[in-house]
PDB file of C-alpha atoms in Angstrom:
ATOM      1  CA  MET A 360     -23.511-156.414 -23.100  1.00 64.00           C
ATOM      2  CA  LYS A 361     -26.246-154.649 -24.904  1.00 73.00           C
ATOM      3  CA  LEU A 362     -28.206-151.900 -23.156  1.00 75.00           C
ATOM      4  CA  ALA A 363     -31.740-151.414 -24.313  1.00 77.00           C
ATOM      5  CA  TRP A 364     -33.800-148.417 -23.387  1.00 73.00           C
ATOM      6  CA  LYS A 365     -37.203-149.185 -22.006  1.00 76.00           C
ATOM      7  CA  PRO A 366     -39.812-146.470 -21.808  1.00 77.00           C
ATOM      8  CA  PRO A 367     -40.974-145.809 -18.233  1.00 75.00           C
ATOM      9  CA  LYS A 368     -44.394-146.919 -17.206  1.00 76.00           C
ATOM     10  CA  GLN A 369     -47.113-144.345 -16.724  1.00 74.00           C
ATOM     11  CA  GLY A 370     -47.166-144.840 -12.965  1.00 78.00           C
ATOM     12  CA  GLN A 371     -43.427-144.190 -12.714  1.00 81.00           C
ATOM     13  CA  VAL A 372     -43.673-140.897 -14.650  1.00 78.00           C
ATOM     14  CA  LEU A 373     -46.487-139.685 -12.439  1.00 81.00           C
ATOM     15  CA  ALA A 374     -44.532-140.612  -9.316  1.00 83.00           C
ATOM     16  CA  VAL A 375     -41.487-138.626 -10.504  1.00 81.00           C
ATOM     17  CA  LEU A 376     -43.645-135.627 -11.478  1.00 81.00           C
ATOM     18  CA  LYS A 377     -45.394-135.730  -8.126  1.00 84.00           C
ATOM     19  CA  GLN A 378     -42.091-135.944  -6.260  1.00 87.00           C
ATOM     20  CA  TYR A 379     -40.528-132.971  -8.122  1.00 86.00           C
ATOM     21  CA  ARG A 380     -43.672-130.870  -8.692  1.00 87.00           C
ATOM     22  CA  TYR A 381     -42.394-127.812  -6.787  1.00 88.00           C
ATOM     23  CA  VAL A 382     -39.052-127.815  -8.584  1.00 87.00           C
ATOM     24  CA  LEU A 383     -40.824-128.057 -11.925  1.00 86.00           C
ATOM     25  CA  LEU A 384     -43.235-125.290 -10.933  1.00 88.00           C
ATOM     26  CA  VAL A 385     -40.374-122.913 -10.025  1.00 88.00           C
ATOM     27  CA  ALA A 386     -38.536-123.780 -13.260  1.00 88.00           C
ATOM     28  CA  ALA A 387     -41.669-123.099 -15.327  1.00 86.00           C
ATOM     29  CA  ALA A 388     -42.198-119.759 -13.556  1.00 87.00           C
ATOM     30  CA  GLY A 389     -38.575-118.809 -14.273  1.00 85.00           C
ATOM     31  CA  ILE A 390     -38.943-119.634 -17.954  1.00 86.00           C
ATOM     32  CA  LEU A 391     -42.133-117.576 -18.161  1.00 82.00           C
ATOM     33  CA  LEU A 392     -40.409-114.591 -16.549  1.00 82.00           C
ATOM     34  CA  LEU A 393     -37.514-114.835 -18.991  1.00 82.00           C
ATOM     35  CA  LEU A 394     -39.916-114.882 -21.923  1.00 82.00           C
ATOM     36  CA  TRP A 395     -42.095-112.053 -20.578  1.00 76.00           C
ATOM     37  CA  PRO A 396     -41.996-109.033 -22.941  1.00 72.00           C
ATOM     38  CA  THR A 397     -40.367-105.883 -21.580  1.00 64.00           C
ATOM     39  CA  GLY A 398     -42.630-103.465 -23.410  1.00 56.00           C
ATOM     40  CA  GLY A 399     -40.153-102.674 -26.169  1.00 52.00           C
ATOM     41  CA  GLN A 400     -38.895 -99.504 -24.501  1.00 47.00           C
ATOM     42  CA  GLN A 401     -35.271 -98.829 -25.198  1.00 48.00           C
ATOM     43  CA  ARG A 402     -33.053 -96.292 -23.485  1.00 45.00           C
ATOM     44  CA  GLN A 403     -32.249 -93.341 -25.644  1.00 44.00           C
ATOM     45  CA  PRO A 404     -28.636 -92.299 -25.904  1.00 45.00           C
ATOM     46  CA  VAL A 405     -27.754 -89.204 -23.895  1.00 42.00           C
ATOM     47  CA  GLU A 406     -27.295 -87.057 -26.975  1.00 41.00           C
ATOM     48  CA  GLU A 407     -30.861 -87.810 -28.103  1.00 41.00           C
ATOM     49  CA  GLN A 408     -32.458 -87.184 -24.719  1.00 43.00           C
ATOM     50  CA  GLY A 409     -31.497 -83.541 -24.753  1.00 46.00           C
ATOM     51  CA  LEU A 410     -30.688 -81.429 -21.734  1.00 45.00           C
ATOM     52  CA  THR A 411     -33.182 -79.100 -20.163  1.00 45.00           C
ATOM     53  CA  GLY A 412     -32.293 -75.538 -19.249  1.00 43.00           C
ATOM     54  CA  ALA A 413     -32.056 -76.426 -15.557  1.00 41.00           C
ATOM     55  CA  GLU A 414     -29.503 -79.155 -16.264  1.00 48.00           C
ATOM     56  CA  GLU A 415     -27.387 -76.953 -18.537  1.00 54.00           C
ATOM     57  CA  ASP A 416     -27.418 -73.840 -16.379  1.00 60.00           C
ATOM     58  CA  PHE A 417     -27.006 -75.165 -12.845  1.00 71.00           C
ATOM     59  CA  SER A 418     -26.179 -72.299 -10.513  1.00 80.00           C
ATOM     60  CA  VAL A 419     -25.578 -72.418  -6.771  1.00 82.00           C
ATOM     61  CA  GLU A 420     -26.853 -68.836  -6.466  1.00 87.00           C
ATOM     62  CA  ALA A 421     -30.112 -69.683  -8.206  1.00 88.00           C
ATOM     63  CA  LEU A 422     -30.539 -72.736  -5.975  1.00 86.00           C
ATOM     64  CA  GLU A 423     -29.897 -70.604  -2.886  1.00 90.00           C
ATOM     65  CA  GLN A 424     -32.587 -68.151  -3.997  1.00 92.00           C
ATOM     66  CA  ARG A 425     -35.122 -70.881  -4.716  1.00 91.00           C
ATOM     67  CA  LEU A 426     -34.363 -72.540  -1.394  1.00 91.00           C
ATOM     68  CA  ALA A 427     -34.664 -69.242   0.504  1.00 92.00           C
ATOM     69  CA  GLN A 428     -37.962 -68.515  -1.213  1.00 92.00           C
ATOM     70  CA  ALA A 429     -39.350 -71.942  -0.316  1.00 92.00           C
ATOM     71  CA  LEU A 430     -38.138 -71.766   3.296  1.00 92.00           C
ATOM     72  CA  SER A 431     -39.647 -68.278   3.704  1.00 90.00           C
ATOM     73  CA  ARG A 432     -43.073 -69.839   3.223  1.00 91.00           C
ATOM     74  CA  ILE A 433     -42.655 -71.979   6.357  1.00 90.00           C
ATOM     75  CA  GLU A 434     -44.745 -70.558   9.176  1.00 90.00           C
ATOM     76  CA  GLY A 435     -42.684 -68.494  11.623  1.00 89.00           C
ATOM     77  CA  ALA A 436     -39.561 -68.336   9.448  1.00 89.00           C
ATOM     78  CA  GLY A 437     -39.993 -64.853   8.032  1.00 89.00           C
ATOM     79  CA  GLU A 438     -37.604 -63.750   5.316  1.00 92.00           C
ATOM     80  CA  VAL A 439     -34.937 -66.441   4.934  1.00 92.00           C
ATOM     81  CA  SER A 440     -31.418 -66.136   3.585  1.00 92.00           C
ATOM     82  CA  VAL A 441     -29.517 -69.277   2.528  1.00 93.00           C
ATOM     83  CA  VAL A 442     -25.813 -69.809   1.836  1.00 92.00           C
ATOM     84  CA  LEU A 443     -24.628 -73.120   0.360  1.00 90.00           C
ATOM     85  CA  THR A 444     -21.033 -74.272   0.013  1.00 88.00           C
ATOM     86  CA  VAL A 445     -20.106 -76.848  -2.604  1.00 85.00           C
ATOM     87  CA  ASP A 446     -17.203 -79.251  -3.033  1.00 82.00           C
ATOM     88  CA  SER A 447     -16.633 -78.431  -6.684  1.00 73.00           C
ATOM     89  CA  GLY A 448     -18.515 -77.086  -9.655  1.00 69.00           C
ATOM     90  CA  MET A 449     -20.619 -79.053 -12.091  1.00 72.00           C
ATOM     91  CA  GLU A 450     -18.628 -81.553 -14.132  1.00 74.00           C
ATOM     92  CA  ARG A 451     -19.461 -82.941 -17.543  1.00 76.00           C
ATOM     93  CA  VAL A 452     -17.826 -86.103 -18.816  1.00 78.00           C
ATOM     94  CA  LEU A 453     -17.590 -86.175 -22.589  1.00 77.00           C
ATOM     95  CA  ALA A 454     -17.206 -89.237 -24.792  1.00 78.00           C
ATOM     96  CA  THR A 455     -13.660 -89.692 -26.037  1.00 77.00           C
ATOM     97  CA  ASP A 456     -12.043 -91.868 -28.652  1.00 76.00           C
ATOM     98  CA  ARG A 457      -8.614 -93.209 -27.740  1.00 78.00           C
ATOM     99  CA  THR A 458      -6.211 -94.660 -30.252  1.00 80.00           C
ATOM    100  CA  GLN A 459      -2.939 -96.335 -29.410  1.00 77.00           C
ATOM    101  CA  GLN A 460      -0.046 -96.953 -31.735  1.00 77.00           C
ATOM    102  CA  GLN A 461       3.106 -98.892 -31.140  1.00 76.00           C
ATOM    103  CA  GLY A 462       6.144 -97.873 -33.008  1.00 72.00           C
ATOM    104  CA  GLU A 463       9.844 -98.419 -32.459  1.00 75.00           C
ATOM    105  CA  GLY A 464       9.445 -99.822 -28.961  1.00 71.00           C
ATOM    106  CA  GLU A 465       7.196 -96.983 -27.754  1.00 78.00           C
ATOM    107  CA  LEU A 466       3.482 -96.975 -27.153  1.00 76.00           C
ATOM    108  CA  SER A 467       1.824 -93.691 -28.065  1.00 75.00           C
ATOM    109  CA  SER A 468      -1.730 -92.809 -27.249  1.00 76.00           C
ATOM    110  CA  GLN A 469      -3.991 -90.130 -28.667  1.00 78.00           C
ATOM    111  CA  GLU A 470      -7.369 -89.104 -27.276  1.00 76.00           C
ATOM    112  CA  GLN A 471     -10.045 -87.052 -29.071  1.00 77.00           C
ATOM    113  CA  THR A 472     -13.458 -85.857 -27.968  1.00 75.00           C
ATOM    114  CA  VAL A 473     -16.296 -87.481 -29.927  1.00 76.00           C
ATOM    115  CA  ILE A 474     -18.228 -84.963 -32.026  1.00 76.00           C
ATOM    116  CA  ILE A 475     -21.409 -85.770 -33.934  1.00 76.00           C
ATOM    117  CA  SER A 476     -23.074 -83.842 -36.731  1.00 76.00           C
ATOM    118  CA  THR A 477     -26.683 -82.811 -36.218  1.00 76.00           C
ATOM    119  CA  ASP A 478     -29.129 -80.559 -38.027  1.00 77.00           C
ATOM    120  CA  ALA A 479     -28.135 -77.724 -35.685  1.00 76.00           C
ATOM    121  CA  GLY A 480     -24.414 -78.233 -36.319  1.00 77.00           C
ATOM    122  CA  GLU A 481     -21.771 -80.200 -34.512  1.00 76.00           C
ATOM    123  CA  GLU A 482     -22.204 -81.319 -30.892  1.00 77.00           C
ATOM    124  CA  VAL A 483     -20.035 -83.158 -28.417  1.00 77.00           C
ATOM    125  CA  VAL A 484     -21.350 -86.434 -26.960  1.00 77.00           C
ATOM    126  CA  LEU A 485     -22.094 -86.126 -23.259  1.00 73.00           C
ATOM    127  CA  VAL A 486     -21.525 -89.360 -21.316  1.00 76.00           C
ATOM    128  CA  THR A 487     -22.560 -88.159 -17.876  1.00 78.00           C
ATOM    129  CA  GLN A 488     -23.059 -84.990 -15.926  1.00 76.00           C
ATOM    130  CA  ARG A 489     -22.091 -84.725 -12.268  1.00 76.00           C
ATOM    131  CA  TYR A 490     -23.724 -82.102 -10.129  1.00 76.00           C
ATOM    132  CA  PRO A 491     -21.787 -80.543  -7.281  1.00 78.00           C
ATOM    133  CA  THR A 492     -21.950 -82.094  -3.847  1.00 82.00           C
ATOM    134  CA  PHE A 493     -22.757 -79.773  -1.006  1.00 85.00           C
ATOM    135  CA  GLN A 494     -20.435 -79.282   1.967  1.00 89.00           C
ATOM    136  CA  GLY A 495     -22.655 -77.210   4.212  1.00 92.00           C
ATOM    137  CA  ALA A 496     -25.556 -74.801   4.516  1.00 92.00           C
ATOM    138  CA  LEU A 497     -26.293 -71.700   6.561  1.00 93.00           C
ATOM    139  CA  VAL A 498     -29.885 -70.556   7.042  1.00 93.00           C
ATOM    140  CA  VAL A 499     -30.548 -67.142   8.598  1.00 94.00           C
ATOM    141  CA  CYS A 500     -34.081 -66.090   9.510  1.00 92.00           C
ATOM    142  CA  PRO A 501     -35.872 -63.977  12.152  1.00 91.00           C
ATOM    143  CA  GLY A 502     -37.472 -67.045  13.772  1.00 85.00           C
ATOM    144  CA  GLY A 503     -34.180 -68.952  13.990  1.00 86.00           C
ATOM    145  CA  ASN A 504     -34.302 -69.098  17.830  1.00 89.00           C
ATOM    146  CA  ASP A 505     -37.375 -71.343  17.905  1.00 91.00           C
ATOM    147  CA  PRO A 506     -36.212 -74.982  18.297  1.00 92.00           C
ATOM    148  CA  GLN A 507     -39.202 -76.421  16.396  1.00 93.00           C
ATOM    149  CA  LEU A 508     -38.626 -74.044  13.480  1.00 92.00           C
ATOM    150  CA  ARG A 509     -34.899 -74.841  13.486  1.00 92.00           C
ATOM    151  CA  LEU A 510     -35.712 -78.541  13.227  1.00 93.00           C
ATOM    152  CA  THR A 511     -38.194 -77.945  10.410  1.00 93.00           C
ATOM    153  CA  LEU A 512     -35.733 -75.784   8.453  1.00 93.00           C
ATOM    154  CA  THR A 513     -32.905 -78.275   9.009  1.00 93.00           C
ATOM    155  CA  GLN A 514     -35.052 -81.149   7.740  1.00 93.00           C
ATOM    156  CA  ALA A 515     -36.154 -79.145   4.711  1.00 93.00           C
ATOM    157  CA  VAL A 516     -32.607 -78.166   3.748  1.00 93.00           C
ATOM    158  CA  SER A 517     -31.392 -81.714   4.383  1.00 92.00           C
ATOM    159  CA  GLY A 518     -34.099 -83.153   2.152  1.00 91.00           C
ATOM    160  CA  LEU A 519     -33.291 -80.797  -0.710  1.00 87.00           C
ATOM    161  CA  THR A 520     -29.493 -80.878  -0.563  1.00 87.00           C
ATOM    162  CA  GLY A 521     -28.717 -84.301   0.882  1.00 88.00           C
ATOM    163  CA  LEU A 522     -26.709 -82.745   3.707  1.00 89.00           C
ATOM    164  CA  GLY A 523     -26.789 -84.243   7.168  1.00 91.00           C
ATOM    165  CA  ALA A 524     -28.143 -82.197  10.076  1.00 91.00           C
ATOM    166  CA  ASP A 525     -24.589 -81.749  11.381  1.00 92.00           C
ATOM    167  CA  ARG A 526     -23.711 -79.726   8.264  1.00 91.00           C
ATOM    168  CA  ILE A 527     -26.700 -77.354   8.423  1.00 93.00           C
ATOM    169  CA  THR A 528     -26.694 -74.316  10.696  1.00 93.00           C
ATOM    170  CA  VAL A 529     -29.836 -72.301  11.405  1.00 92.00           C
ATOM    171  CA  CYS A 530     -29.327 -68.878  12.990  1.00 92.00           C
ATOM    172  CA  ALA A 531     -31.602 -66.069  14.101  1.00 91.00           C
ATOM    173  CA  GLY A 532     -31.254 -62.862  12.157  1.00 87.00           C
ATOM    174  CA  SER A 533     -33.117 -59.762  11.218  1.00 78.00           C
TER     175      SER A 533
END
C-alpha cells in the first residue's frame, strides 16, 4: 500500500485556520514576547556595585537617633526618644571556594574565602549582606498619652522597622 501526500485545498486550510485562530493568536503573542528585547541591561556583580557608607556602617544607635529625630517632627510628640532591640548584628556572607579531596578512604574538605585583586588592593567578594531584624521598639515622648498620637507613632515606627504594632510600645515621658 502506497501512501501519497495530497496538498490540502485552499478551503480546508482556511477552515482549519478559522477554527484555531485564537490558539494561533496566543502562540504568536507568546513567540513575540520571547523575542522581545530586554534592553541589554545586565546585573552587575556585587563586588562591582560597591557599597555605600550607610550599608557598610549600619548602626542601631544611628538608626535610633534618626528615627527619634523624624518622630519629633510629628505634631504633638515633642522630643522623642527611641530604643530598638535587634535579634542579631549585621551579617555579611562572603564568597568561598571549597575543595574536596579523597585519599585513603577519607574525604577531606578545605574552604577558602574568595579574594580578588583590584586597583585599590585585595578585596573579599561579598555574596550577600543581611541586616539585623528588629525584636521590639520603645518610644518615649511627652505626648505619649494621646491615643491618636500613639497610633501615629506606632504606624511610623512599624513602617520604618517592619515591626508589628504588638512589638512597639509608646509611653509618655518628660
